[in-house]
Amino acid sequence: MYVIIEPIQSGTFSTVYRAWDRRGQRYVALKVIPAEYYRDEIETMRVLRHRNICPMLDFYGDETNCILVLEYCSLGDLCDFIELSRGRGYSAIDVRQMARQIRSALCYAHSLGIAHRDIKPENILLTADGNVKLADWGHAVQGQWSSDTDVGTDAYRSPETFFGKRYDNFKADYWSFGLTLLYALFGKTPFNCPRNCDGTVDPYPNCCENFASFVQDPHQFMYQFYIKPFVESPDASFTGGSDTLPISEIIHICSAVVENLVNIDARKRNLDEFIRVMERSSSQSTGCAFQSESSIRLPPFLRLKS
Ligand SMILES: Nc1ncnc2c1ncn2[C@@H]1O[C@H](COP(=O)(O)OP(=O)(O)OP(=O)(O)O)[C@@H](O)[C@H]1O
């Protein structure tokens, strides 16, 4: 029924193939998961129906493998898309639209009590018509609270998930969402892993130098890590989708991410507030925005020629 055409990617827990669905007369993605790695992905995917979540069309399997038949997203994942775009000048990600769509998918899943727990560019798939689909629900969990320390991807994991104490899975998703957006804007992430070399996580991490600076002054860090290099060498080796946005808007979105998503204090992460601030163009914003090229009303950390 499904004819394998080529492998797309081998992930940690699976191999994904592009295949032809003879009955449906369409391309599909087959995610082949060895039985020993299989978690509750099928059960989760059966429940999820949302335009920005990659749908499971079918599933089958035997004692060795479990195979999920997924809608095929022909532009691949966000990470690959940005890599391909580098230096080719055709990157055209509408970061605001992407943010709206991921938010919509997340709100939907959270309303069902499901946390994704591995949001990152590799799990944001792009369709030919420019929409995004949140994929890979293999780490998802039913329930808002947990104390698991072995889920997700370090560079995108929120600090509190390393502590072994009870934390809010939904707020942890917001952090990962924020870092994914920063990746989409700038083509890089700041933290390898927000914890100490010796494995301890408390008090605040000091192993990852970037993370230590971030904890000290998040806005100043963002300026140094993202905005300054961006402004000083606009043609340099970055970018994500930022070519489509003026610098003032990029700064505006970056600032909204730091305030409302990538915030050390999980209680201050607020998805609705993030979207509300993001939707205002930078010129309408009061906090950190250009009023015009000559009259810049930015807090000191975002002054471009400091
Ligand atoms: N429906 C799809 N359409 C196109 N490409 C896909 C699709 N599903 C997955 N892929 C590709 O395969 C990759 C791996 O898929 P997925 O993340 O589901 O596997 P995984 O084994 O859980 O990965 P991980 O290493 O994150 O655990 C994705 O990053 C993407 O590039």
CSV table of N, CA and C and ligand atoms in Angstrom, one decimal, residues 8-17 28-33 39 41 54-55 70-80 118 120-126 135-139 153, ligand 1:
chain,number,residue,atom,x,y,z
A,8,ILE,N,14.1,10.3,4.5
A,8,ILE,CA,14.2,11.7,4.7
A,8,ILE,C,15.2,12.0,5.8
A,9,GLN,N,15.1,11.4,7.0
A,9,GLN,CA,16.0,11.7,8.1
A,9,GLN,C,16.0,10.5,9.0
A,10,SER,N,17.1,10.3,9.7
A,10,SER,CA,17.1,9.4,10.8
A,10,SER,C,17.2,10.2,12.0
A,11,GLY,N,16.2,10.1,12.8
A,11,GLY,CA,16.2,10.8,14.1
A,11,GLY,C,16.8,9.9,15.2
A,12,THR,N,16.8,10.4,16.4
A,12,THR,CA,17.3,9.6,17.5
A,12,THR,C,16.5,8.3,17.7
A,13,PHE,N,15.2,8.4,17.5
A,13,PHE,CA,14.4,7.3,17.8
A,13,PHE,C,13.7,6.7,16.6
A,14,SER,N,14.0,7.2,15.4
A,14,SER,CA,13.2,6.7,14.3
A,14,SER,C,13.9,7.0,13.0
A,15,THR,N,13.4,6.4,11.9
A,15,THR,CA,13.8,6.8,10.6
A,15,THR,C,12.5,7.2,9.8
A,16,VAL,N,12.6,8.3,9.2
A,16,VAL,CA,11.4,8.8,8.4
A,16,VAL,C,11.7,8.7,6.9
A,17,TYR,N,10.7,8.2,6.2
A,17,TYR,CA,10.9,8.0,4.8
A,17,TYR,C,9.8,8.8,4.1
A,28,VAL,N,3.4,10.5,1.3
A,28,VAL,CA,3.2,10.5,2.8
A,28,VAL,C,4.6,10.3,3.4
A,29,ALA,N,4.7,10.6,4.7
A,29,ALA,CA,5.9,10.3,5.4
A,29,ALA,C,5.7,9.1,6.3
A,30,LEU,N,6.6,8.1,6.2
A,30,LEU,CA,6.5,7.0,7.1
A,30,LEU,C,7.5,7.1,8.2
A,31,LYS,N,7.0,7.2,9.4
A,31,LYS,CA,8.0,7.2,10.6
A,31,LYS,C,8.1,5.9,11.2
A,32,VAL,N,9.3,5.3,11.0
A,32,VAL,CA,9.5,3.9,11.5
A,32,VAL,C,10.2,3.9,12.8
A,33,ILE,N,9.5,3.5,13.9
A,33,ILE,CA,10.1,3.5,15.2
A,33,ILE,C,10.3,2.1,15.7
A,39,ARG,N,7.1,5.0,22.3
A,39,ARG,CA,6.3,5.5,23.5
A,39,ARG,C,4.8,5.6,23.1
A,41,GLU,N,3.2,7.6,21.2
A,41,GLU,CA,3.0,8.6,20.1
A,41,GLU,C,1.7,8.4,19.3
A,54,CYS,N,0.9,18.1,12.5
A,54,CYS,CA,1.0,17.1,11.4
A,54,CYS,C,0.2,15.9,11.7
A,55,PRO,N,-0.8,15.6,10.8
A,55,PRO,CA,-1.7,14.6,11.2
A,55,PRO,C,-1.2,13.2,10.9
A,70,LEU,N,2.3,9.6,8.1
A,70,LEU,CA,2.0,11.0,8.4
A,70,LEU,C,1.8,11.8,7.1
A,71,GLU,N,1.1,12.9,7.2
A,71,GLU,CA,1.0,13.8,6.1
A,71,GLU,C,2.4,14.2,5.7
A,72,TYR,N,2.7,14.3,4.4
A,72,TYR,CA,4.0,14.6,4.0
A,72,TYR,C,4.2,16.2,3.9
A,73,CYS,N,5.1,16.7,4.6
A,73,CYS,CA,5.4,18.2,4.5
A,73,CYS,C,6.6,18.4,3.6
A,74,SER,N,6.3,18.9,2.4
A,74,SER,CA,7.3,18.8,1.3
A,74,SER,C,8.5,19.8,1.6
A,75,LEU,N,8.3,20.8,2.4
A,75,LEU,CA,9.5,21.7,2.6
A,75,LEU,C,10.3,21.3,3.8
A,76,GLY,N,10.0,20.1,4.4
A,76,GLY,CA,10.8,19.6,5.4
A,76,GLY,C,10.7,20.4,6.7
A,77,ASP,N,11.7,20.3,7.6
A,77,ASP,CA,11.6,21.0,8.9
A,77,ASP,C,12.3,22.3,8.8
A,78,LEU,N,12.0,23.1,9.8
A,78,LEU,CA,12.5,24.5,9.9
A,78,LEU,C,14.0,24.6,9.9
A,79,CYS,N,14.6,23.6,10.6
A,79,CYS,CA,16.0,23.6,10.7
A,79,CYS,C,16.7,23.4,9.4
A,80,ASP,N,16.3,22.5,8.6
A,80,ASP,CA,16.8,22.2,7.3
A,80,ASP,C,16.5,23.4,6.4
A,118,ASP,N,9.0,18.8,23.4
A,118,ASP,CA,10.2,18.8,22.5
A,118,ASP,C,10.1,19.7,21.4
A,120,LYS,N,11.2,22.4,18.9
A,120,LYS,CA,12.5,22.8,18.4
A,120,LYS,C,12.3,22.9,16.9
A,121,PRO,N,13.2,23.6,16.2
A,121,PRO,CA,13.1,23.7,14.8
A,121,PRO,C,12.9,22.4,14.0
A,122,GLU,N,13.6,21.4,14.5
A,122,GLU,CA,13.5,20.1,13.7
A,122,GLU,C,12.1,19.5,13.8
A,123,ASN,N,11.3,20.0,14.7
A,123,ASN,CA,9.9,19.4,14.9
A,123,ASN,C,8.9,20.4,14.4
A,124,ILE,N,9.3,21.4,13.7
A,124,ILE,CA,8.4,22.4,13.0
A,124,ILE,C,8.5,22.0,11.5
A,125,LEU,N,7.4,21.5,11.0
A,125,LEU,CA,7.5,21.1,9.6
A,125,LEU,C,6.8,22.2,8.7
A,126,LEU,N,7.3,22.3,7.5
A,126,LEU,CA,6.7,23.3,6.6
A,126,LEU,C,6.1,22.7,5.4
A,135,ALA,N,5.2,18.8,14.8
A,135,ALA,CA,5.4,17.3,14.7
A,135,ALA,C,6.1,16.7,15.8
A,136,ASP,N,6.3,15.4,15.8
A,136,ASP,CA,7.0,14.6,16.7
A,136,ASP,C,6.5,14.7,18.2
A,137,TRP,N,5.4,14.0,18.4
A,137,TRP,CA,4.7,14.0,19.7
A,137,TRP,C,5.2,12.8,20.5
A,138,GLY,N,6.4,12.3,20.2
A,138,GLY,CA,7.0,11.2,20.9
A,138,GLY,C,7.3,11.4,22.4
A,139,HIS,N,7.5,12.7,22.7
A,139,HIS,CA,7.9,13.0,24.1
A,139,HIS,C,6.6,13.6,24.9
A,153,THR,N,15.1,18.3,24.3
A,153,THR,CA,16.4,18.5,23.7
A,153,THR,C,17.1,19.7,24.5
B,1,LIG,N1,5.5,14.4,8.0
B,1,LIG,C1,6.8,14.7,7.6
B,1,LIG,N2,7.0,15.3,6.4
B,1,LIG,C2,8.3,15.6,6.1
B,1,LIG,N3,9.4,15.4,6.9
B,1,LIG,C3,9.2,14.8,8.1
B,1,LIG,C4,7.9,14.4,8.5
B,1,LIG,N4,8.0,13.9,9.7
B,1,LIG,C5,9.3,13.9,10.1
B,1,LIG,N5,10.0,14.5,9.1
B,1,LIG,C6,11.5,14.7,9.1
B,1,LIG,O1,12.1,13.7,9.8
B,1,LIG,C7,12.8,14.3,11.0
B,1,LIG,C8,12.7,13.3,12.2
B,1,LIG,O2,11.3,13.2,12.5
B,1,LIG,P1,10.8,13.1,14.1
B,1,LIG,O3,11.3,14.3,14.8
B,1,LIG,O4,9.4,12.8,14.1
B,1,LIG,O5,11.7,11.8,14.5
B,1,LIG,P2,12.4,11.5,15.9
B,1,LIG,O6,13.1,10.2,15.8
B,1,LIG,O7,11.4,11.6,17.0
B,1,LIG,O8,13.4,12.7,16.0
B,1,LIG,P3,14.2,13.1,17.3
B,1,LIG,O9,15.7,12.9,17.0
B,1,LIG,O10,13.9,14.6,17.5
B,1,LIG,O11,13.7,12.3,18.5
B,1,LIG,C9,12.2,15.6,11.1
B,1,LIG,O12,13.0,16.6,11.8
B,1,LIG,C10,11.9,16.0,9.7
B,1,LIG,O13,13.0,16.5,9.1
